Amino acid sequence: MDNTSSTTGSFRDRSLEAALDALGEAGFPQAEILALDPHVGPPGEQELGRLRGILEAHSVRGRTMHATGARNTLAALDASWRKQSVEALTGYVRLAGALGMTELVIHPISDRDLAPYADDPELPQKMREAVKRSLDDLMPAIEASGVRITLENLPYLGLPLNTMRELRTVIDPYPSEAVGLVIDLGHVARLDLDPVDEIRAAGERLYGTHIHDINVNAGGADHHSPTLGYHDWDAIRQAFAGIGYTGPWTSEAMQLSHGESPEELAREVKDWMTFWLR
């Protein structure tokens, strides 16, 4: 079975229908729907009906959804911010569940709006506690929706919860059918971590991937094609096999590296994935 997938974020210059068409033409049977304009609007019954119609009419399966980040974070640090974040994320949980998605990707932390806390030595612990409170508040919606949320590692130096080991300490108390992890390999590279160690640390709680590479000729920018070869992809593939990973292989390559078109980038990554996963 072809379990490859790709973010629709590779084609944010067009509608969701056109993005799915492009991914299908590149050979991807599944997609991660990025919950940003022009692909997804604010969650609600009208948006659910629109998205359901698009996905039911398309051959590319909507496998997972990526919730918006920025201020919609589990680690919101004051009561009003956390209330807004939990309400927004609850909407995406319900939307993803109603559309039959298997997972909803959520950013546990953000590097925004932290200036008032810059000199607070307890900031890391406060962020960890906020993540747990937000997860507790989201659990009723998660259980009712039947969708699993997956927490993503982010590339924010100096902030907590950027590694699989740290994220495991947060999610381990929660049921595996409700809360898991997604590993972003480009973010691993930006933090100069060992992807093999990160995959092993995530272990059986790993349910998703964001596959992309960094471009050392562009200051280490991420979301480039894995064909650039910064990572040891053979070692990474062996690490996934070692933990028995069965989730989707999702490309999050969105940045053009050598003058290619978005369509050419998608085909390049799909061809590379087919060879890598053989």
PDB file of N, CA and C in Angstrom, residues 185-263:
ATOM      1  N   LEU A 185      11.260  16.405  10.583  1.00  0.00           N
ATOM      2  CA  LEU A 185      12.687  16.137  10.406  1.00  0.00           C
ATOM      3  C   LEU A 185      13.465  17.381   9.996  1.00  0.00           C
ATOM      4  N   GLY A 186      12.812  18.348   9.389  1.00  0.00           N
ATOM      5  CA  GLY A 186      13.473  19.604   9.112  1.00  0.00           C
ATOM      6  C   GLY A 186      13.757  20.376  10.386  1.00  0.00           C
ATOM      7  N   HIS A 187      12.817  20.342  11.329  1.00  0.00           N
ATOM      8  CA  HIS A 187      13.018  21.008  12.616  1.00  0.00           C
ATOM      9  C   HIS A 187      14.123  20.318  13.411  1.00  0.00           C
ATOM     10  N   VAL A 188      14.200  19.002  13.319  1.00  0.00           N
ATOM     11  CA  VAL A 188      15.300  18.265  13.960  1.00  0.00           C
ATOM     12  C   VAL A 188      16.636  18.771  13.431  1.00  0.00           C
ATOM     13  N   ALA A 189      16.718  18.959  12.117  1.00  0.00           N
ATOM     14  CA  ALA A 189      17.966  19.427  11.516  1.00  0.00           C
ATOM     15  C   ALA A 189      18.312  20.833  11.969  1.00  0.00           C
ATOM     16  N   ARG A 190      17.321  21.700  12.064  1.00  0.00           N
ATOM     17  CA  ARG A 190      17.579  23.083  12.464  1.00  0.00           C
ATOM     18  C   ARG A 190      18.120  23.175  13.884  1.00  0.00           C
ATOM     19  N   LEU A 191      17.745  22.234  14.733  1.00  0.00           N
ATOM     20  CA  LEU A 191      18.252  22.213  16.105  1.00  0.00           C
ATOM     21  C   LEU A 191      19.511  21.370  16.245  1.00  0.00           C
ATOM     22  N   ASP A 192      19.991  20.817  15.122  1.00  0.00           N
ATOM     23  CA  ASP A 192      21.215  20.006  15.095  1.00  0.00           C
ATOM     24  C   ASP A 192      21.108  18.816  16.042  1.00  0.00           C
ATOM     25  N   LEU A 193      19.932  18.182  16.043  1.00  0.00           N
ATOM     26  CA  LEU A 193      19.711  16.984  16.833  1.00  0.00           C
ATOM     27  C   LEU A 193      19.895  15.756  15.945  1.00  0.00           C
ATOM     28  N   ASP A 194      20.051  14.602  16.566  1.00  0.00           N
ATOM     29  CA  ASP A 194      20.197  13.350  15.831  1.00  0.00           C
ATOM     30  C   ASP A 194      18.804  12.795  15.536  1.00  0.00           C
ATOM     31  N   PRO A 195      18.398  12.724  14.271  1.00  0.00           N
ATOM     32  CA  PRO A 195      17.052  12.241  13.963  1.00  0.00           C
ATOM     33  C   PRO A 195      16.814  10.809  14.400  1.00  0.00           C
ATOM     34  N   VAL A 196      17.849   9.983  14.370  1.00  0.00           N
ATOM     35  CA  VAL A 196      17.687   8.597  14.823  1.00  0.00           C
ATOM     36  C   VAL A 196      17.329   8.563  16.300  1.00  0.00           C
ATOM     37  N   ASP A 197      18.028   9.351  17.110  1.00  0.00           N
ATOM     38  CA  ASP A 197      17.712   9.424  18.537  1.00  0.00           C
ATOM     39  C   ASP A 197      16.295   9.949  18.765  1.00  0.00           C
ATOM     40  N   GLU A 198      15.909  10.945  17.962  1.00  0.00           N
ATOM     41  CA  GLU A 198      14.572  11.529  18.126  1.00  0.00           C
ATOM     42  C   GLU A 198      13.485  10.519  17.780  1.00  0.00           C
ATOM     43  N   ILE A 199      13.682   9.764  16.707  1.00  0.00           N
ATOM     44  CA  ILE A 199      12.701   8.743  16.324  1.00  0.00           C
ATOM     45  C   ILE A 199      12.588   7.681  17.398  1.00  0.00           C
ATOM     46  N   ARG A 200      13.706   7.238  17.913  1.00  0.00           N
ATOM     47  CA  ARG A 200      13.686   6.220  18.963  1.00  0.00           C
ATOM     48  C   ARG A 200      13.034   6.739  20.233  1.00  0.00           C
ATOM     49  N   ALA A 201      13.265   8.009  20.556  1.00  0.00           N
ATOM     50  CA  ALA A 201      12.652   8.578  21.759  1.00  0.00           C
ATOM     51  C   ALA A 201      11.134   8.666  21.616  1.00  0.00           C
ATOM     52  N   ALA A 202      10.659   8.960  20.411  1.00  0.00           N
ATOM     53  CA  ALA A 202       9.209   9.006  20.180  1.00  0.00           C
ATOM     54  C   ALA A 202       8.598   7.619  20.268  1.00  0.00           C
ATOM     55  N   GLY A 203       9.298   6.624  19.739  1.00  0.00           N
ATOM     56  CA  GLY A 203       8.884   5.226  19.876  1.00  0.00           C
ATOM     57  C   GLY A 203       7.482   4.951  19.393  1.00  0.00           C
ATOM     58  N   GLU A 204       6.758   4.171  20.170  1.00  0.00           N
ATOM     59  CA  GLU A 204       5.431   3.719  19.770  1.00  0.00           C
ATOM     60  C   GLU A 204       4.380   4.817  19.803  1.00  0.00           C
ATOM     61  N   ARG A 205       4.734   5.996  20.315  1.00  0.00           N
ATOM     62  CA  ARG A 205       3.772   7.107  20.330  1.00  0.00           C
ATOM     63  C   ARG A 205       3.902   7.994  19.094  1.00  0.00           C
ATOM     64  N   LEU A 206       4.726   7.566  18.114  1.00  0.00           N
ATOM     65  CA  LEU A 206       4.912   8.340  16.887  1.00  0.00           C
ATOM     66  C   LEU A 206       3.881   7.914  15.846  1.00  0.00           C
ATOM     67  N   TYR A 207       3.066   8.878  15.414  1.00  0.00           N
ATOM     68  CA  TYR A 207       1.987   8.579  14.478  1.00  0.00           C
ATOM     69  C   TYR A 207       2.041   9.428  13.209  1.00  0.00           C
ATOM     70  N   GLY A 208       3.046  10.292  13.087  1.00  0.00           N
ATOM     71  CA  GLY A 208       3.104  11.130  11.902  1.00  0.00           C
ATOM     72  C   GLY A 208       4.501  11.619  11.611  1.00  0.00           C
ATOM     73  N   THR A 209       4.711  12.054  10.371  1.00  0.00           N
ATOM     74  CA  THR A 209       5.999  12.570   9.932  1.00  0.00           C
ATOM     75  C   THR A 209       5.787  13.858   9.144  1.00  0.00           C
ATOM     76  N   HIS A 210       6.765  14.740   9.224  1.00  0.00           N
ATOM     77  CA  HIS A 210       6.903  15.863   8.288  1.00  0.00           C
ATOM     78  C   HIS A 210       8.292  15.717   7.684  1.00  0.00           C
ATOM     79  N   ILE A 211       8.327  15.323   6.441  1.00  0.00           N
ATOM     80  CA  ILE A 211       9.582  14.991   5.776  1.00  0.00           C
ATOM     81  C   ILE A 211      10.009  16.155   4.884  1.00  0.00           C
ATOM     82  N   HIS A 212      11.118  16.750   5.228  1.00  0.00           N
ATOM     83  CA  HIS A 212      11.740  17.782   4.400  1.00  0.00           C
ATOM     84  C   HIS A 212      13.168  17.941   4.881  1.00  0.00           C
ATOM     85  N   ASP A 213      13.924  18.746   4.166  1.00  0.00           N
ATOM     86  CA  ASP A 213      15.349  18.879   4.458  1.00  0.00           C
ATOM     87  C   ASP A 213      15.693  20.356   4.596  1.00  0.00           C
ATOM     88  N   ILE A 214      16.908  20.616   5.055  1.00  0.00           N
ATOM     89  CA  ILE A 214      17.382  21.992   5.119  1.00  0.00           C
ATOM     90  C   ILE A 214      18.344  22.254   3.962  1.00  0.00           C
ATOM     91  N   ASN A 215      18.422  23.501   3.587  1.00  0.00           N
ATOM     92  CA  ASN A 215      19.294  23.927   2.495  1.00  0.00           C
ATOM     93  C   ASN A 215      20.485  24.659   3.095  1.00  0.00           C
ATOM     94  N   VAL A 216      21.629  23.997   3.142  1.00  0.00           N
ATOM     95  CA  VAL A 216      22.806  24.598   3.763  1.00  0.00           C
ATOM     96  C   VAL A 216      23.305  25.799   2.959  1.00  0.00           C
ATOM     97  N   ASN A 217      22.900  25.898   1.703  1.00  0.00           N
ATOM     98  CA  ASN A 217      23.276  27.043   0.880  1.00  0.00           C
ATOM     99  C   ASN A 217      22.332  28.224   1.042  1.00  0.00           C
ATOM    100  N   ALA A 218      21.321  28.043   1.875  1.00  0.00           N
ATOM    101  CA  ALA A 218      20.363  29.126   2.131  1.00  0.00           C
ATOM    102  C   ALA A 218      20.232  29.346   3.634  1.00  0.00           C
ATOM    103  N   GLY A 219      21.380  29.270   4.331  1.00  0.00           N
ATOM    104  CA  GLY A 219      21.383  29.539   5.762  1.00  0.00           C
ATOM    105  C   GLY A 219      20.709  28.486   6.612  1.00  0.00           C
ATOM    106  N   GLY A 220      20.575  27.273   6.079  1.00  0.00           N
ATOM    107  CA  GLY A 220      19.927  26.207   6.839  1.00  0.00           C
ATOM    108  C   GLY A 220      18.420  26.294   6.843  1.00  0.00           C
ATOM    109  N   ALA A 221      17.848  27.004   5.853  1.00  0.00           N
ATOM    110  CA  ALA A 221      16.389  27.097   5.765  1.00  0.00           C
ATOM    111  C   ALA A 221      15.792  25.713   5.534  1.00  0.00           C
ATOM    112  N   ASP A 222      14.638  25.470   6.162  1.00  0.00           N
ATOM    113  CA  ASP A 222      14.014  24.153   6.040  1.00  0.00           C
ATOM    114  C   ASP A 222      12.866  24.172   5.030  1.00  0.00           C
ATOM    115  N   HIS A 223      12.140  23.055   4.987  1.00  0.00           N
ATOM    116  CA  HIS A 223      11.035  22.829   4.053  1.00  0.00           C
ATOM    117  C   HIS A 223      11.503  22.714   2.602  1.00  0.00           C
ATOM    118  N   HIS A 224      12.749  22.270   2.429  1.00  0.00           N
ATOM    119  CA  HIS A 224      13.278  21.989   1.095  1.00  0.00           C
ATOM    120  C   HIS A 224      13.185  20.488   0.806  1.00  0.00           C
ATOM    121  N   SER A 225      13.447  20.128  -0.434  1.00  0.00           N
ATOM    122  CA  SER A 225      13.368  18.741  -0.872  1.00  0.00           C
ATOM    123  C   SER A 225      14.360  17.863  -0.104  1.00  0.00           C
ATOM    124  N   PRO A 226      13.956  16.655   0.276  1.00  0.00           N
ATOM    125  CA  PRO A 226      14.901  15.725   0.925  1.00  0.00           C
ATOM    126  C   PRO A 226      16.027  15.290   0.000  1.00  0.00           C
ATOM    127  N   THR A 227      15.903  15.561  -1.294  1.00  0.00           N
ATOM    128  CA  THR A 227      16.982  15.200  -2.218  1.00  0.00           C
ATOM    129  C   THR A 227      18.229  16.051  -2.001  1.00  0.00           C
ATOM    130  N   LEU A 228      18.128  17.126  -1.205  1.00  0.00           N
ATOM    131  CA  LEU A 228      19.319  17.937  -0.932  1.00  0.00           C
ATOM    132  C   LEU A 228      20.339  17.163  -0.103  1.00  0.00           C
ATOM    133  N   GLY A 229      19.851  16.165   0.672  1.00  0.00           N
ATOM    134  CA  GLY A 229      20.756  15.200   1.287  1.00  0.00           C
ATOM    135  C   GLY A 229      21.488  15.640   2.536  1.00  0.00           C
ATOM    136  N   TYR A 230      20.941  16.583   3.298  1.00  0.00           N
ATOM    137  CA  TYR A 230      21.586  16.925   4.568  1.00  0.00           C
ATOM    138  C   TYR A 230      21.499  15.752   5.541  1.00  0.00           C
ATOM    139  N   HIS A 231      20.334  15.120   5.606  1.00  0.00           N
ATOM    140  CA  HIS A 231      20.116  13.986   6.498  1.00  0.00           C
ATOM    141  C   HIS A 231      20.704  12.697   5.927  1.00  0.00           C
ATOM    142  N   ASP A 232      21.007  11.768   6.830  1.00  0.00           N
ATOM    143  CA  ASP A 232      21.336  10.401   6.442  1.00  0.00           C
ATOM    144  C   ASP A 232      20.012   9.645   6.368  1.00  0.00           C
ATOM    145  N   TRP A 233      19.417   9.650   5.199  1.00  0.00           N
ATOM    146  CA  TRP A 233      18.064   9.118   5.075  1.00  0.00           C
ATOM    147  C   TRP A 233      18.010   7.606   5.234  1.00  0.00           C
ATOM    148  N   ASP A 234      19.083   6.901   4.924  1.00  0.00           N
ATOM    149  CA  ASP A 234      19.095   5.456   5.141  1.00  0.00           C
ATOM    150  C   ASP A 234      19.029   5.136   6.633  1.00  0.00           C
ATOM    151  N   ALA A 235      19.790   5.869   7.435  1.00  0.00           N
ATOM    152  CA  ALA A 235      19.759   5.661   8.885  1.00  0.00           C
ATOM    153  C   ALA A 235      18.393   6.023   9.452  1.00  0.00           C
ATOM    154  N   ILE A 236      17.798   7.072   8.917  1.00  0.00           N
ATOM    155  CA  ILE A 236      16.466   7.478   9.376  1.00  0.00           C
ATOM    156  C   ILE A 236      15.439   6.406   9.050  1.00  0.00           C
ATOM    157  N   ARG A 237      15.510   5.859   7.845  1.00  0.00           N
ATOM    158  CA  ARG A 237      14.561   4.798   7.461  1.00  0.00           C
ATOM    159  C   ARG A 237      14.716   3.592   8.377  1.00  0.00           C
ATOM    160  N   GLN A 238      15.936   3.223   8.714  1.00  0.00           N
ATOM    161  CA  GLN A 238      16.164   2.098   9.614  1.00  0.00           C
ATOM    162  C   GLN A 238      15.613   2.383  11.010  1.00  0.00           C
ATOM    163  N   ALA A 239      15.729   3.626  11.455  1.00  0.00           N
ATOM    164  CA  ALA A 239      15.199   3.979  12.772  1.00  0.00           C
ATOM    165  C   ALA A 239      13.678   3.852  12.799  1.00  0.00           C
ATOM    166  N   PHE A 240      13.017   4.298  11.729  1.00  0.00           N
ATOM    167  CA  PHE A 240      11.559   4.129  11.659  1.00  0.00           C
ATOM    168  C   PHE A 240      11.186   2.649  11.685  1.00  0.00           C
ATOM    169  N   ALA A 241      11.927   1.825  10.944  1.00  0.00           N
ATOM    170  CA  ALA A 241      11.651   0.387  10.945  1.00  0.00           C
ATOM    171  C   ALA A 241      11.852  -0.191  12.335  1.00  0.00           C
ATOM    172  N   GLY A 242      12.855   0.324  13.062  1.00  0.00           N
ATOM    173  CA  GLY A 242      13.151  -0.194  14.393  1.00  0.00           C
ATOM    174  C   GLY A 242      12.050   0.039  15.408  1.00  0.00           C
ATOM    175  N   ILE A 243      11.241   1.091  15.217  1.00  0.00           N
ATOM    176  CA  ILE A 243      10.139   1.338  16.162  1.00  0.00           C
ATOM    177  C   ILE A 243       8.810   0.818  15.615  1.00  0.00           C
ATOM    178  N   GLY A 244       8.848   0.199  14.442  1.00  0.00           N
ATOM    179  CA  GLY A 244       7.622  -0.342  13.862  1.00  0.00           C
ATOM    180  C   GLY A 244       6.643   0.728  13.412  1.00  0.00           C
ATOM    181  N   TYR A 245       7.162   1.819  12.898  1.00  0.00           N
ATOM    182  CA  TYR A 245       6.309   2.945  12.481  1.00  0.00           C
ATOM    183  C   TYR A 245       5.376   2.530  11.349  1.00  0.00           C
ATOM    184  N   THR A 246       4.073   2.877  11.479  1.00  0.00           N
ATOM    185  CA  THR A 246       3.082   2.521  10.463  1.00  0.00           C
ATOM    186  C   THR A 246       2.261   3.714   9.984  1.00  0.00           C
ATOM    187  N   GLY A 247       2.598   4.907  10.440  1.00  0.00           N
ATOM    188  CA  GLY A 247       1.824   6.087  10.065  1.00  0.00           C
ATOM    189  C   GLY A 247       2.154   6.576   8.673  1.00  0.00           C
ATOM    190  N   PRO A 248       1.542   7.683   8.258  1.00  0.00           N
ATOM    191  CA  PRO A 248       1.790   8.216   6.917  1.00  0.00           C
ATOM    192  C   PRO A 248       3.178   8.836   6.802  1.00  0.00           C
ATOM    193  N   TRP A 249       3.704   8.798   5.585  1.00  0.00           N
ATOM    194  CA  TRP A 249       4.977   9.441   5.247  1.00  0.00           C
ATOM    195  C   TRP A 249       4.627  10.734   4.533  1.00  0.00           C
ATOM    196  N   THR A 250       4.643  11.834   5.281  1.00  0.00           N
ATOM    197  CA  THR A 250       4.087  13.086   4.784  1.00  0.00           C
ATOM    198  C   THR A 250       5.174  14.080   4.419  1.00  0.00           C
ATOM    199  N   SER A 251       5.192  14.465   3.157  1.00  0.00           N
ATOM    200  CA  SER A 251       6.123  15.498   2.705  1.00  0.00           C
ATOM    201  C   SER A 251       5.645  16.868   3.175  1.00  0.00           C
ATOM    202  N   GLU A 252       6.583  17.632   3.720  1.00  0.00           N
ATOM    203  CA  GLU A 252       6.304  19.040   4.009  1.00  0.00           C
ATOM    204  C   GLU A 252       7.352  19.913   3.294  1.00  0.00           C
ATOM    205  N   ALA A 253       7.782  19.436   2.129  1.00  0.00           N
ATOM    206  CA  ALA A 253       8.697  20.198   1.286  1.00  0.00           C
ATOM    207  C   ALA A 253       7.890  21.234   0.515  1.00  0.00           C
ATOM    208  N   MET A 254       8.149  22.491   0.799  1.00  0.00           N
ATOM    209  CA  MET A 254       7.374  23.570   0.183  1.00  0.00           C
ATOM    210  C   MET A 254       8.246  24.638  -0.463  1.00  0.00           C
ATOM    211  N   GLN A 255       9.548  24.657  -0.143  1.00  0.00           N
ATOM    212  CA  GLN A 255      10.443  25.694  -0.630  1.00  0.00           C
ATOM    213  C   GLN A 255      11.203  25.206  -1.870  1.00  0.00           C
ATOM    214  N   LEU A 256      11.215  26.030  -2.884  1.00  0.00           N
ATOM    215  CA  LEU A 256      11.905  25.679  -4.125  1.00  0.00           C
ATOM    216  C   LEU A 256      13.407  25.888  -3.944  1.00  0.00           C
ATOM    217  N   SER A 257      14.211  24.960  -4.463  1.00  0.00           N
ATOM    218  CA  SER A 257      15.652  24.961  -4.210  1.00  0.00           C
ATOM    219  C   SER A 257      16.494  25.298  -5.426  1.00  0.00           C
ATOM    220  N   HIS A 258      16.029  24.918  -6.621  1.00  0.00           N
ATOM    221  CA  HIS A 258      16.874  25.070  -7.800  1.00  0.00           C
ATOM    222  C   HIS A 258      16.053  25.446  -9.025  1.00  0.00           C
ATOM    223  N   GLY A 259      15.135  26.381  -8.827  1.00  0.00           N
ATOM    224  CA  GLY A 259      14.372  26.895  -9.946  1.00  0.00           C
ATOM    225  C   GLY A 259      13.239  26.027 -10.422  1.00  0.00           C
ATOM    226  N   GLU A 260      12.921  24.971  -9.684  1.00  0.00           N
ATOM    227  CA  GLU A 260      11.836  24.091 -10.089  1.00  0.00           C
ATOM    228  C   GLU A 260      10.485  24.741  -9.788  1.00  0.00           C
ATOM    229  N   SER A 261       9.442  24.258 -10.419  1.00  0.00           N
ATOM    230  CA  SER A 261       8.087  24.718 -10.132  1.00  0.00           C
ATOM    231  C   SER A 261       7.539  23.929  -8.939  1.00  0.00           C
ATOM    232  N   PRO A 262       6.460  24.401  -8.293  1.00  0.00           N
ATOM    233  CA  PRO A 262       5.846  23.603  -7.222  1.00  0.00           C
ATOM    234  C   PRO A 262       5.451  22.203  -7.688  1.00  0.00           C
ATOM    235  N   GLU A 263       4.962  22.112  -8.924  1.00  0.00           N
ATOM    236  CA  GLU A 263       4.577  20.802  -9.459  1.00  0.00           C
ATOM    237  C   GLU A 263       5.791  19.895  -9.604  1.00  0.00           C
TER     238      GLU A 263
END
